Amino acid sequence: MATVTRENIGLLNDKITVKVSQEDYLPNFDKAVKQLSKTANIPGFRKGMVPAGMVKKMHGQAIFADEILKTVEKELMGYLQNEKVEIFAQPLSLDKEAKTFDHNNPSEYDFDFEIGLKPAFEVTPLAPGKTTLTRYKIKATPEMLNEEIERLQLRGGKSTEVESVTSADNVLGLNVVETDAQGTAVEGGLEKDITFLVKNFSAATQSQLQGKKKDDSIVVQASAAIDADKLTWFQHDILGLHEDIAAKYYKLTITKVELIEKRELNEEFFKEVFPAEEITTEAAFREKLQSEIEKSWDAESRNRLHNDLFEVLVHETPIELPKDFLKRWLQTGGEKPKTAEEADKEYPGFDHQLRWTLISDKLIRENQLDVSFDEVKEAAKQKVLGYFGGAAATDGADWLDSYLERLLQDEKFVDQTYREMVTQKLFDWAENKVNVKEEEVTAEEFAKLPNKHHHHEH
């Protein structure tokens, strides 16, 4: 009879030995030989009439090794299931040299494996009163609002193209490329086309631009080109970036110089900017615009809160991990083997991810935070309607249904949507388990808040 024994060899790290003897694998070996003698093509013999002895001579060794390994695997997996052992990844074989099997001398063999055990833990940061996080409320300042209104007035205004930059009221089409101080493009850096009013640059940059024409370019450092009170607006609303850009350099190449007649602040203009609203006064227009700007900041503030929550959960939940086992597993578990150095280098990121997987799986399981296929379906429908606007809903729903059907057969799409939704559900739930204090800040202050990312080893 096969036997399986287990001993502890380190923190959450056990060795399992599987011992198999002849009666465990020989019956299967004989069966496999018979099977092959029915189907083998060997010159000089009719199909199905190849003597078993001949098959053994030619293929015995391979079949023998194969059947032993199959038996061992079955015993090992059976043991782990019966004992309900929660392990990471797969068991690792400790037998470095290949064993020599001789099918003419069947005997007893033992195989050693090591396993990494999943730890039991409590998500302590969510204990009552344990964690306090800040939700930042960003107010749009009057300056920000004025910049935005001016931008919208210019966007819809009548324009004439002119030869060169002559006044602060010129509007420039610019190609912005992130560079080093010398103006050499940074690999993977930002590249974006923008429209920008000359007078929104700093005085120094404005004078640098005077007389410049299409295709001329200048290299500037963000903090010198844009005054401090406008930098966050420029970074967030114009470049669409979330990280601090003050120290970065950009090459600005002029693609167009224009003079634009600004739109009047009248009902026609308000209707263009907010077609769904009935806005008749400038005061109501400013109010609506302010709430739209703050809404976009609210979404970022929420992302920040969730990000802080993620970091607290990962770094402050005490989880012991079988680090050495996991490093060994990283060396052998992937597509191609890695060296010990490579595994060491990859480990901190892997450790971070693994902790999050353990924590989120546990919270989702224990608090029934799962997402059903119907919820995924509904979310997919909202996404599609979001892409195609309201027209999609009224336009006969047949094509919508068949489009959704196709979308929901795409495993990647379903998986990604499911993951986004589960994560959202998890954070919404966890947000109510911690103390959240509100703090009002300006956009500048919000942009300068330090990030909580600290991937440290435990």
Tab-separated table of C-alpha atoms in Angstrom:
chain	number	residue	atom	x	y	z
A	1	MET	CA	0.000	0.000	0.000
A	2	ALA	CA	1.172	3.498	-0.763
A	3	THR	CA	1.909	5.642	2.292
A	4	VAL	CA	2.045	9.410	2.660
A	5	THR	CA	3.895	11.039	5.558
A	6	ARG	CA	4.291	14.709	6.404
A	7	GLU	CA	6.767	16.659	8.543
A	8	ASN	CA	7.267	20.354	9.210
A	9	ILE	CA	10.501	21.824	7.801
A	10	GLY	CA	10.041	25.588	8.368
A	11	LEU	CA	7.518	28.366	8.882
A	12	LEU	CA	4.349	27.255	7.044
A	13	ASN	CA	6.536	24.854	5.106
A	14	ASP	CA	6.094	21.062	5.201
A	15	LYS	CA	7.749	18.111	3.528
A	16	ILE	CA	5.526	15.336	2.204
A	17	THR	CA	6.910	11.896	1.364
A	18	VAL	CA	4.959	9.540	-0.890
A	19	LYS	CA	6.105	5.897	-0.817
A	20	VAL	CA	4.790	3.540	-3.508
A	21	SER	CA	5.378	-0.200	-3.785
A	22	GLN	CA	4.858	-2.711	-6.596
A	23	GLU	CA	1.208	-3.472	-5.876
A	24	ASP	CA	0.399	0.234	-6.253
A	25	TYR	CA	1.630	0.615	-9.806
A	26	LEU	CA	2.250	-2.816	-11.403
A	27	PRO	CA	-1.418	-3.577	-12.265
A	28	ASN	CA	-1.598	-0.272	-14.139
A	29	PHE	CA	1.729	-0.953	-15.827
A	30	ASP	CA	0.475	-4.312	-17.146
A	31	LYS	CA	-2.786	-2.696	-18.278
A	32	ALA	CA	-0.902	0.027	-20.183
A	33	VAL	CA	1.365	-2.552	-21.864
A	34	LYS	CA	-1.681	-4.596	-22.993
A	35	GLN	CA	-3.351	-1.440	-24.252
A	36	LEU	CA	-0.315	-0.535	-26.331
A	37	SER	CA	0.078	-4.032	-27.738
A	38	LYS	CA	-3.435	-3.640	-29.190
A	39	THR	CA	-2.661	-0.371	-30.959
A	40	ALA	CA	1.093	-0.372	-31.650
A	41	ASN	CA	2.380	-0.290	-35.233
A	42	ILE	CA	5.468	-2.443	-35.319
A	43	PRO	CA	6.802	-3.635	-38.719
A	44	GLY	CA	6.436	-7.384	-39.196
A	45	PHE	CA	3.412	-7.691	-36.871
A	46	ARG	CA	-0.256	-7.315	-37.692
A	47	LYS	CA	-1.953	-4.492	-35.846
A	48	GLY	CA	-3.339	-5.701	-32.520
A	49	MET	CA	-1.178	-8.849	-32.637
A	50	VAL	CA	2.050	-7.442	-31.169
A	51	PRO	CA	3.223	-9.679	-28.280
A	52	ALA	CA	3.321	-7.941	-24.885
A	53	GLY	CA	6.953	-9.009	-24.410
A	54	MET	CA	7.917	-7.115	-27.559
A	55	VAL	CA	6.098	-3.960	-26.381
A	56	LYS	CA	7.846	-4.242	-23.006
A	57	LYS	CA	11.232	-4.518	-24.680
A	58	MET	CA	10.644	-1.436	-26.847
A	59	HIS	CA	8.584	0.861	-24.618
A	60	GLY	CA	8.623	-0.749	-21.174
A	61	GLN	CA	10.953	1.744	-19.550
A	62	ALA	CA	8.904	4.818	-20.553
A	63	ILE	CA	5.541	3.252	-19.641
A	64	PHE	CA	6.940	2.055	-16.300
A	65	ALA	CA	8.239	5.506	-15.293
A	66	ASP	CA	5.009	7.104	-16.453
A	67	GLU	CA	2.779	4.797	-14.382
A	68	ILE	CA	4.873	5.263	-11.229
A	69	LEU	CA	4.695	9.041	-11.510
A	70	LYS	CA	0.942	8.927	-12.169
A	71	THR	CA	0.439	6.817	-9.051
A	72	VAL	CA	2.544	9.179	-6.939
A	73	GLU	CA	0.643	12.215	-8.169
A	74	LYS	CA	-2.715	10.571	-7.459
A	75	GLU	CA	-1.627	9.688	-3.901
A	76	LEU	CA	-0.258	13.177	-3.243
A	77	MET	CA	-3.354	15.003	-4.520
A	78	GLY	CA	-5.674	12.583	-2.715
A	79	TYR	CA	-3.820	13.195	0.533
A	80	LEU	CA	-3.977	17.007	0.202
A	81	GLN	CA	-7.708	16.847	-0.542
A	82	ASN	CA	-8.593	14.448	2.272
A	83	GLU	CA	-6.586	16.379	4.821
A	84	LYS	CA	-7.995	19.681	3.478
A	85	VAL	CA	-4.516	21.193	3.331
A	86	GLU	CA	-4.652	24.823	2.129
A	87	ILE	CA	-1.516	25.284	0.061
A	88	PHE	CA	0.027	27.954	-2.151
A	89	ALA	CA	0.509	27.089	-5.798
A	90	GLN	CA	1.614	23.479	-6.377
A	91	PRO	CA	3.771	21.112	-4.352
A	92	LEU	CA	7.443	21.361	-5.389
A	93	SER	CA	9.377	18.183	-6.031
A	94	LEU	CA	12.468	17.891	-3.824
A	95	ASP	CA	13.970	15.121	-5.961
A	96	LYS	CA	16.609	16.966	-7.921
A	97	GLU	CA	18.060	13.946	-9.765
A	98	ALA	CA	15.836	11.824	-11.967
A	99	LYS	CA	15.342	8.410	-10.355
A	100	THR	CA	16.406	5.312	-12.266
A	101	PHE	CA	13.487	2.944	-12.792
A	102	ASP	CA	14.046	-0.570	-14.079
A	103	HIS	CA	10.862	-2.302	-15.200
A	104	ASN	CA	12.561	-5.677	-14.894
A	105	ASN	CA	13.205	-5.046	-11.192
A	106	PRO	CA	10.145	-3.273	-9.791
A	107	SER	CA	10.686	-2.076	-6.231
A	108	GLU	CA	9.617	0.452	-3.636
A	109	TYR	CA	10.176	4.139	-4.420
A	110	ASP	CA	9.757	7.261	-2.344
A	111	PHE	CA	9.299	10.780	-3.550
A	112	ASP	CA	9.710	13.987	-1.528
A	113	PHE	CA	7.728	17.172	-2.072
A	114	GLU	CA	7.529	20.425	-0.179
A	115	ILE	CA	4.419	22.536	0.244
A	116	GLY	CA	3.810	26.122	1.381
A	117	LEU	CA	0.815	26.463	3.701
A	118	LYS	CA	-1.668	29.320	3.641
A	119	PRO	CA	-1.676	31.209	6.933
A	120	ALA	CA	-4.701	31.855	9.126
A	121	PHE	CA	-5.023	35.586	9.860
A	122	GLU	CA	-7.412	38.333	10.898
A	123	VAL	CA	-7.886	41.549	8.926
A	124	THR	CA	-7.070	43.721	11.949
A	125	PRO	CA	-7.132	47.171	10.261
A	126	LEU	CA	-10.913	46.766	9.888
A	127	ALA	CA	-11.482	46.161	13.597
A	128	PRO	CA	-13.781	48.835	15.086
A	129	GLY	CA	-11.981	52.121	15.760
A	130	LYS	CA	-8.655	50.819	14.475
A	131	THR	CA	-8.112	52.825	11.266
A	132	THR	CA	-8.824	56.447	10.392
A	133	LEU	CA	-8.496	57.706	6.828
A	134	THR	CA	-9.077	61.109	5.261
A	135	ARG	CA	-11.540	61.907	2.502
A	136	TYR	CA	-10.426	65.125	0.842
A	137	LYS	CA	-13.040	67.534	-0.421
A	138	ILE	CA	-11.720	69.770	-3.191
A	139	LYS	CA	-13.341	73.161	-3.715
A	140	ALA	CA	-13.014	74.742	-7.158
A	141	THR	CA	-11.533	78.200	-6.626
A	142	PRO	CA	-12.874	81.278	-8.464
A	143	GLU	CA	-9.561	81.382	-10.440
A	144	MET	CA	-10.023	77.802	-11.583
A	145	LEU	CA	-13.552	78.556	-12.603
A	146	ASN	CA	-12.495	81.641	-14.571
A	147	GLU	CA	-9.769	79.688	-16.407
A	148	GLU	CA	-12.290	77.007	-17.333
A	149	ILE	CA	-14.904	79.535	-18.539
A	150	GLU	CA	-12.338	81.343	-20.637
A	151	ARG	CA	-11.237	78.046	-22.143
A	152	LEU	CA	-14.830	77.189	-23.078
A	153	GLN	CA	-15.431	80.698	-24.519
A	154	LEU	CA	-12.364	80.292	-26.720
A	155	ARG	CA	-13.200	76.723	-27.688
A	156	GLY	CA	-16.452	77.860	-29.261
A	157	GLY	CA	-15.217	81.211	-30.600
A	158	LYS	CA	-14.546	82.332	-34.191
A	159	SER	CA	-10.891	81.998	-35.028
A	160	THR	CA	-8.518	83.468	-37.574
A	161	GLU	CA	-5.138	81.935	-38.131
A	162	VAL	CA	-2.272	84.419	-37.826
A	163	GLU	CA	1.381	84.320	-38.808
A	164	SER	CA	3.092	84.689	-35.421
A	165	VAL	CA	2.559	85.253	-31.714
A	166	THR	CA	1.984	88.982	-31.119
A	167	SER	CA	-0.281	89.199	-28.072
A	168	ALA	CA	-1.250	87.560	-24.815
A	169	ASP	CA	-4.655	86.817	-26.378
A	170	ASN	CA	-3.241	84.524	-29.045
A	171	VAL	CA	-4.376	80.936	-28.800
A	172	LEU	CA	-1.750	78.327	-29.589
A	173	GLY	CA	-2.093	74.805	-30.879
A	174	LEU	CA	0.786	73.027	-29.139
A	175	ASN	CA	2.340	69.611	-29.349
A	176	VAL	CA	3.633	68.865	-25.842
A	177	VAL	CA	6.368	66.244	-25.396
A	178	GLU	CA	7.997	65.344	-22.083
A	179	THR	CA	11.784	65.779	-22.354
A	180	ASP	CA	14.930	66.160	-20.278
A	181	ALA	CA	16.433	69.606	-19.598
A	182	GLN	CA	18.171	69.463	-23.013
A	183	GLY	CA	14.928	68.857	-24.883
A	184	THR	CA	15.478	65.164	-25.667
A	185	ALA	CA	12.222	63.214	-25.509
A	186	VAL	CA	11.825	60.947	-22.458
A	187	GLU	CA	11.036	57.337	-23.349
A	188	GLY	CA	7.430	56.491	-22.439
A	189	GLY	CA	6.835	60.149	-21.452
A	190	LEU	CA	3.740	62.200	-22.177
A	191	GLU	CA	2.948	63.373	-25.697
A	192	LYS	CA	-0.219	65.389	-26.205
A	193	ASP	CA	-1.734	68.033	-28.463
A	194	ILE	CA	-3.349	70.896	-26.582
A	195	THR	CA	-4.877	74.314	-27.245
A	196	PHE	CA	-3.634	76.959	-24.841
A	197	LEU	CA	-3.966	80.691	-24.351
A	198	VAL	CA	-0.662	82.587	-24.372
A	199	LYS	CA	-1.638	84.632	-21.323
A	200	ASN	CA	-1.996	81.495	-19.194
A	201	PHE	CA	1.780	81.017	-19.381
A	202	SER	CA	4.114	82.792	-16.934
A	203	ALA	CA	5.399	86.245	-17.928
A	204	ALA	CA	8.850	84.836	-18.779
A	205	THR	CA	7.429	82.168	-21.094
A	206	GLN	CA	5.052	84.679	-22.709
A	207	SER	CA	7.961	86.880	-23.720
A	208	GLN	CA	9.863	83.809	-24.964
A	209	LEU	CA	6.909	83.007	-27.242
A	210	GLN	CA	6.599	86.478	-28.796
A	211	GLY	CA	7.273	86.407	-32.553
A	212	LYS	CA	7.292	82.566	-32.713
A	213	LYS	CA	5.586	80.908	-35.700
A	214	LYS	CA	4.133	77.516	-36.649
A	215	ASP	CA	6.726	74.685	-36.192
A	216	ASP	CA	8.907	76.770	-33.810
A	217	SER	CA	9.490	75.143	-30.445
A	218	ILE	CA	10.733	75.971	-26.954
A	219	VAL	CA	11.802	73.749	-24.049
A	220	VAL	CA	10.401	74.745	-20.649
A	221	GLN	CA	10.290	73.456	-17.104
A	222	ALA	CA	6.661	73.241	-15.945
A	223	SER	CA	7.180	75.235	-12.742
A	224	ALA	CA	8.798	78.085	-14.703
A	225	ALA	CA	6.318	78.070	-17.609
A	226	ILE	CA	3.114	78.061	-15.569
A	227	ASP	CA	2.589	80.113	-12.411
A	228	ALA	CA	2.043	78.144	-9.207
A	229	ASP	CA	-1.646	79.004	-8.866
A	230	LYS	CA	-2.387	77.560	-12.324
A	231	LEU	CA	-0.074	74.579	-12.274
A	232	THR	CA	-2.561	72.088	-10.828
A	233	TRP	CA	-5.240	73.186	-13.271
A	234	PHE	CA	-2.768	72.803	-16.162
A	235	GLN	CA	-1.623	69.391	-14.956
A	236	HIS	CA	-5.088	68.002	-14.224
A	237	ASP	CA	-7.472	69.616	-16.706
A	238	ILE	CA	-5.183	70.327	-19.661
A	239	LEU	CA	-2.640	67.494	-19.600
A	240	GLY	CA	-4.907	65.006	-17.783
A	241	LEU	CA	-2.120	63.956	-15.404
A	242	HIS	CA	-2.382	62.995	-11.748
A	243	GLU	CA	1.247	63.164	-10.708
A	244	ASP	CA	3.123	66.331	-9.773
A	245	ILE	CA	4.759	67.829	-12.891
A	246	ALA	CA	6.470	70.935	-11.415
A	247	ALA	CA	10.013	69.624	-11.965
A	248	LYS	CA	9.413	68.100	-15.402
A	249	TYR	CA	10.579	69.544	-18.735
A	250	TYR	CA	8.460	69.771	-21.875
A	251	LYS	CA	9.127	70.656	-25.460
A	252	LEU	CA	6.313	72.819	-26.823
A	253	THR	CA	6.032	72.888	-30.602
A	254	ILE	CA	3.608	75.386	-32.121
A	255	THR	CA	1.157	73.746	-34.537
A	256	LYS	CA	-1.074	76.792	-35.002
A	257	VAL	CA	-1.268	80.443	-33.932
A	258	GLU	CA	-4.769	81.915	-33.778
A	259	LEU	CA	-6.679	84.935	-32.696
A	260	ILE	CA	-10.076	83.991	-31.331
A	261	GLU	CA	-13.100	86.099	-30.711
A	262	LYS	CA	-14.356	84.985	-27.327
A	263	ARG	CA	-17.942	83.763	-27.121
A	264	GLU	CA	-20.400	85.877	-25.193
A	265	LEU	CA	-21.753	84.464	-21.970
A	266	ASN	CA	-25.342	84.138	-23.174
A	267	GLU	CA	-28.049	81.474	-23.182
A	268	GLU	CA	-27.019	80.073	-26.523
A	269	PHE	CA	-23.520	79.463	-25.167
A	270	PHE	CA	-24.774	77.940	-21.884
A	271	LYS	CA	-26.970	75.550	-23.909
A	272	GLU	CA	-23.971	74.424	-25.970
A	273	VAL	CA	-21.896	73.619	-22.914
A	274	PHE	CA	-24.752	71.931	-20.979
A	275	PRO	CA	-27.341	70.770	-23.547
A	276	ALA	CA	-29.413	68.905	-20.957
A	277	GLU	CA	-29.835	71.867	-18.599
A	278	GLU	CA	-32.033	74.958	-18.734
A	279	ILE	CA	-29.433	77.560	-17.778
A	280	THR	CA	-30.298	81.193	-18.402
A	281	THR	CA	-27.999	83.229	-16.136
A	282	GLU	CA	-24.260	83.502	-15.757
A	283	ALA	CA	-24.586	82.785	-12.030
A	284	ALA	CA	-26.389	79.485	-12.703
A	285	PHE	CA	-23.813	78.619	-15.382
A	286	ARG	CA	-20.925	79.206	-12.967
A	287	GLU	CA	-22.639	77.133	-10.322
A	288	LYS	CA	-23.197	74.200	-12.663
A	289	LEU	CA	-19.628	74.376	-13.956
A	290	GLN	CA	-18.286	74.492	-10.416
A	291	SER	CA	-20.220	71.367	-9.445
A	292	GLU	CA	-18.949	69.554	-12.591
A	293	ILE	CA	-15.340	70.440	-11.786
A	294	GLU	CA	-15.808	69.321	-8.178
A	295	LYS	CA	-17.455	66.091	-9.328
A	296	SER	CA	-14.387	65.149	-11.323
A	297	TRP	CA	-12.225	65.897	-8.243
A	298	ASP	CA	-14.590	63.846	-6.050
A	299	ALA	CA	-13.913	60.788	-8.177
A	300	GLU	CA	-10.183	61.297	-7.671
A	301	SER	CA	-10.602	61.866	-3.981
A	302	ARG	CA	-12.478	58.583	-3.752
A	303	ASN	CA	-9.751	56.770	-5.697
A	304	ARG	CA	-7.254	58.204	-3.273
A	305	LEU	CA	-9.246	57.006	-0.271
A	306	HIS	CA	-9.492	53.510	-1.767
A	307	ASN	CA	-5.806	53.543	-2.558
A	308	ASP	CA	-4.992	54.496	1.054
A	309	LEU	CA	-7.312	51.746	2.246
A	310	PHE	CA	-5.592	49.206	-0.026
A	311	GLU	CA	-2.155	50.161	1.329
A	312	VAL	CA	-3.317	49.999	4.963
A	313	LEU	CA	-4.890	46.559	4.436
A	314	VAL	CA	-1.832	45.150	2.662
A	315	HIS	CA	0.783	46.615	5.003
A	316	GLU	CA	-0.965	46.460	8.361
A	317	THR	CA	-2.724	43.090	8.240
A	318	PRO	CA	-0.364	40.701	10.023
A	319	ILE	CA	0.140	37.754	7.662
A	320	GLU	CA	3.009	35.300	7.972
A	321	LEU	CA	4.163	33.924	4.628
A	322	PRO	CA	6.494	30.983	3.860
A	323	LYS	CA	8.913	33.334	2.141
A	324	ASP	CA	11.655	30.849	1.296
A	325	PHE	CA	9.227	28.357	-0.180
A	326	LEU	CA	7.563	31.079	-2.262
A	327	LYS	CA	10.933	32.255	-3.570
A	328	ARG	CA	11.772	28.687	-4.588
A	329	TRP	CA	8.351	28.383	-6.191
A	330	LEU	CA	8.941	31.640	-8.142
A	331	GLN	CA	12.084	30.041	-9.574
A	332	THR	CA	10.282	27.003	-10.967
A	333	GLY	CA	6.580	27.862	-11.131
A	334	GLY	CA	6.534	30.224	-14.115
A	335	GLU	CA	6.712	29.720	-17.875
A	336	LYS	CA	10.510	29.551	-17.786
A	337	PRO	CA	12.812	28.854	-14.828
A	338	LYS	CA	14.361	31.841	-13.022
A	339	THR	CA	17.588	32.201	-11.079
A	340	ALA	CA	17.553	32.734	-7.303
A	341	GLU	CA	18.576	36.386	-7.915
A	342	GLU	CA	15.662	36.977	-10.300
A	343	ALA	CA	13.233	35.410	-7.832
A	344	ASP	CA	14.642	37.603	-5.041
A	345	LYS	CA	14.137	40.712	-7.116
A	346	GLU	CA	10.580	39.796	-8.062
A	347	TYR	CA	9.600	38.740	-4.575
A	348	PRO	CA	8.558	42.082	-2.973
A	349	GLY	CA	6.039	42.847	-5.733
A	350	PHE	CA	4.786	39.258	-5.677
A	351	ASP	CA	4.500	39.364	-1.866
A	352	HIS	CA	2.441	42.584	-2.035
A	353	GLN	CA	0.075	41.087	-4.627
A	354	LEU	CA	-0.225	37.798	-2.737
A	355	ARG	CA	-1.176	39.547	0.517
A	356	TRP	CA	-3.866	41.481	-1.338
A	357	THR	CA	-5.209	38.277	-2.920
A	358	LEU	CA	-5.380	36.522	0.468
A	359	ILE	CA	-7.045	39.510	2.170
A	360	SER	CA	-9.556	40.248	-0.589
A	361	ASP	CA	-10.488	36.569	-1.041
A	362	LYS	CA	-11.132	36.246	2.680
A	363	LEU	CA	-13.222	39.440	2.913
A	364	ILE	CA	-15.251	38.576	-0.188
A	365	ARG	CA	-15.903	35.037	1.071
A	366	GLU	CA	-16.750	35.941	4.670
A	367	ASN	CA	-18.974	38.907	3.842
A	368	GLN	CA	-20.679	37.528	0.721
A	369	LEU	CA	-19.385	40.403	-1.388
A	370	ASP	CA	-19.414	38.359	-4.563
A	371	VAL	CA	-20.813	39.691	-7.829
A	372	SER	CA	-23.337	37.617	-9.787
A	373	PHE	CA	-23.337	37.149	-13.554
A	374	ASP	CA	-26.542	39.204	-13.734
A	375	GLU	CA	-24.775	42.128	-12.080
A	376	VAL	CA	-21.914	41.818	-14.566
A	377	LYS	CA	-24.479	41.777	-17.376
A	378	GLU	CA	-26.181	44.935	-16.107
A	379	ALA	CA	-22.825	46.716	-15.720
A	380	ALA	CA	-21.859	45.717	-19.264
A	381	LYS	CA	-25.137	47.150	-20.526
A	382	GLN	CA	-24.487	50.452	-18.730
A	383	LYS	CA	-20.964	50.547	-20.194
A	384	VAL	CA	-22.322	50.062	-23.712
A	385	LEU	CA	-25.027	52.697	-23.222
A	386	GLY	CA	-22.307	54.981	-21.906
A	387	TYR	CA	-20.310	54.524	-25.132
A	388	PHE	CA	-23.220	55.059	-27.497
A	389	GLY	CA	-25.159	57.643	-25.516
A	390	GLY	CA	-28.908	57.759	-25.019
A	391	ALA	CA	-29.600	57.084	-28.704
A	392	ALA	CA	-28.709	53.432	-28.151
A	393	ALA	CA	-31.581	52.880	-25.738
A	394	THR	CA	-34.349	54.306	-27.935
A	395	ASP	CA	-32.994	52.990	-31.192
A	396	GLY	CA	-34.656	49.563	-31.006
A	397	ALA	CA	-32.965	47.360	-28.460
A	398	ASP	CA	-32.364	44.350	-30.738
A	399	TRP	CA	-28.870	45.283	-31.841
A	400	LEU	CA	-28.065	46.180	-28.226
A	401	ASP	CA	-29.005	42.690	-27.033
A	402	SER	CA	-26.968	40.940	-29.696
A	403	TYR	CA	-24.005	43.269	-29.068
A	404	LEU	CA	-24.196	42.495	-25.356
A	405	GLU	CA	-24.455	38.785	-26.051
A	406	ARG	CA	-21.217	38.899	-28.033
A	407	LEU	CA	-19.525	41.003	-25.366
A	408	LEU	CA	-20.497	38.587	-22.603
A	409	GLN	CA	-18.933	35.677	-24.484
A	410	ASP	CA	-15.580	37.446	-24.336
A	411	GLU	CA	-13.982	35.850	-21.274
A	412	LYS	CA	-11.455	38.635	-20.861
A	413	PHE	CA	-14.137	41.333	-20.825
A	414	VAL	CA	-16.303	39.409	-18.350
A	415	ASP	CA	-13.347	38.654	-16.117
A	416	GLN	CA	-12.164	42.263	-16.093
A	417	THR	CA	-15.671	43.637	-15.456
A	418	TYR	CA	-16.195	41.091	-12.676
A	419	ARG	CA	-12.890	42.018	-11.051
A	420	GLU	CA	-13.563	45.773	-11.224
A	421	MET	CA	-17.013	45.252	-9.677
A	422	VAL	CA	-15.852	42.936	-6.899
A	423	THR	CA	-13.046	45.343	-6.002
A	424	GLN	CA	-15.481	48.261	-5.997
A	425	LYS	CA	-17.911	46.314	-3.802
A	426	LEU	CA	-15.099	45.349	-1.456
A	427	PHE	CA	-13.894	48.944	-1.065
A	428	ASP	CA	-17.420	50.320	-0.613
A	429	TRP	CA	-17.935	47.744	2.129
A	430	ALA	CA	-14.543	48.293	3.780
A	431	GLU	CA	-14.931	52.090	3.630
A	432	ASN	CA	-17.769	51.742	6.155
A	433	LYS	CA	-15.595	49.712	8.513
A	434	VAL	CA	-13.011	52.458	9.032
A	435	ASN	CA	-13.367	55.998	10.379
A	436	VAL	CA	-13.349	58.522	7.558
A	437	LYS	CA	-12.759	62.159	8.368
A	438	GLU	CA	-13.459	64.870	5.809
A	439	GLU	CA	-10.913	67.570	5.091
A	440	GLU	CA	-11.372	70.469	2.701
A	441	VAL	CA	-8.308	71.258	0.582
A	442	THR	CA	-7.494	73.226	-2.529
A	443	ALA	CA	-6.627	71.396	-5.734
A	444	GLU	CA	-2.989	72.493	-5.273
A	445	GLU	CA	-2.829	70.959	-1.808
A	446	PHE	CA	-4.520	67.787	-3.023
A	447	ALA	CA	-2.028	67.418	-5.881
A	448	LYS	CA	0.887	67.774	-3.459
A	449	LEU	CA	-0.286	65.147	-0.961
A	450	PRO	CA	2.349	62.429	-0.576
A	451	ASN	CA	1.455	58.987	-1.876
A	452	LYS	CA	1.061	56.125	0.545
A	453	HIS	CA	2.788	53.621	-1.722
A	454	HIS	CA	5.459	51.982	0.330
A	455	HIS	CA	6.315	48.515	-0.905
A	456	HIS	CA	8.361	47.466	2.066
A	457	GLU	CA	9.202	43.919	3.005
A	458	HIS	CA	7.721	42.583	6.208
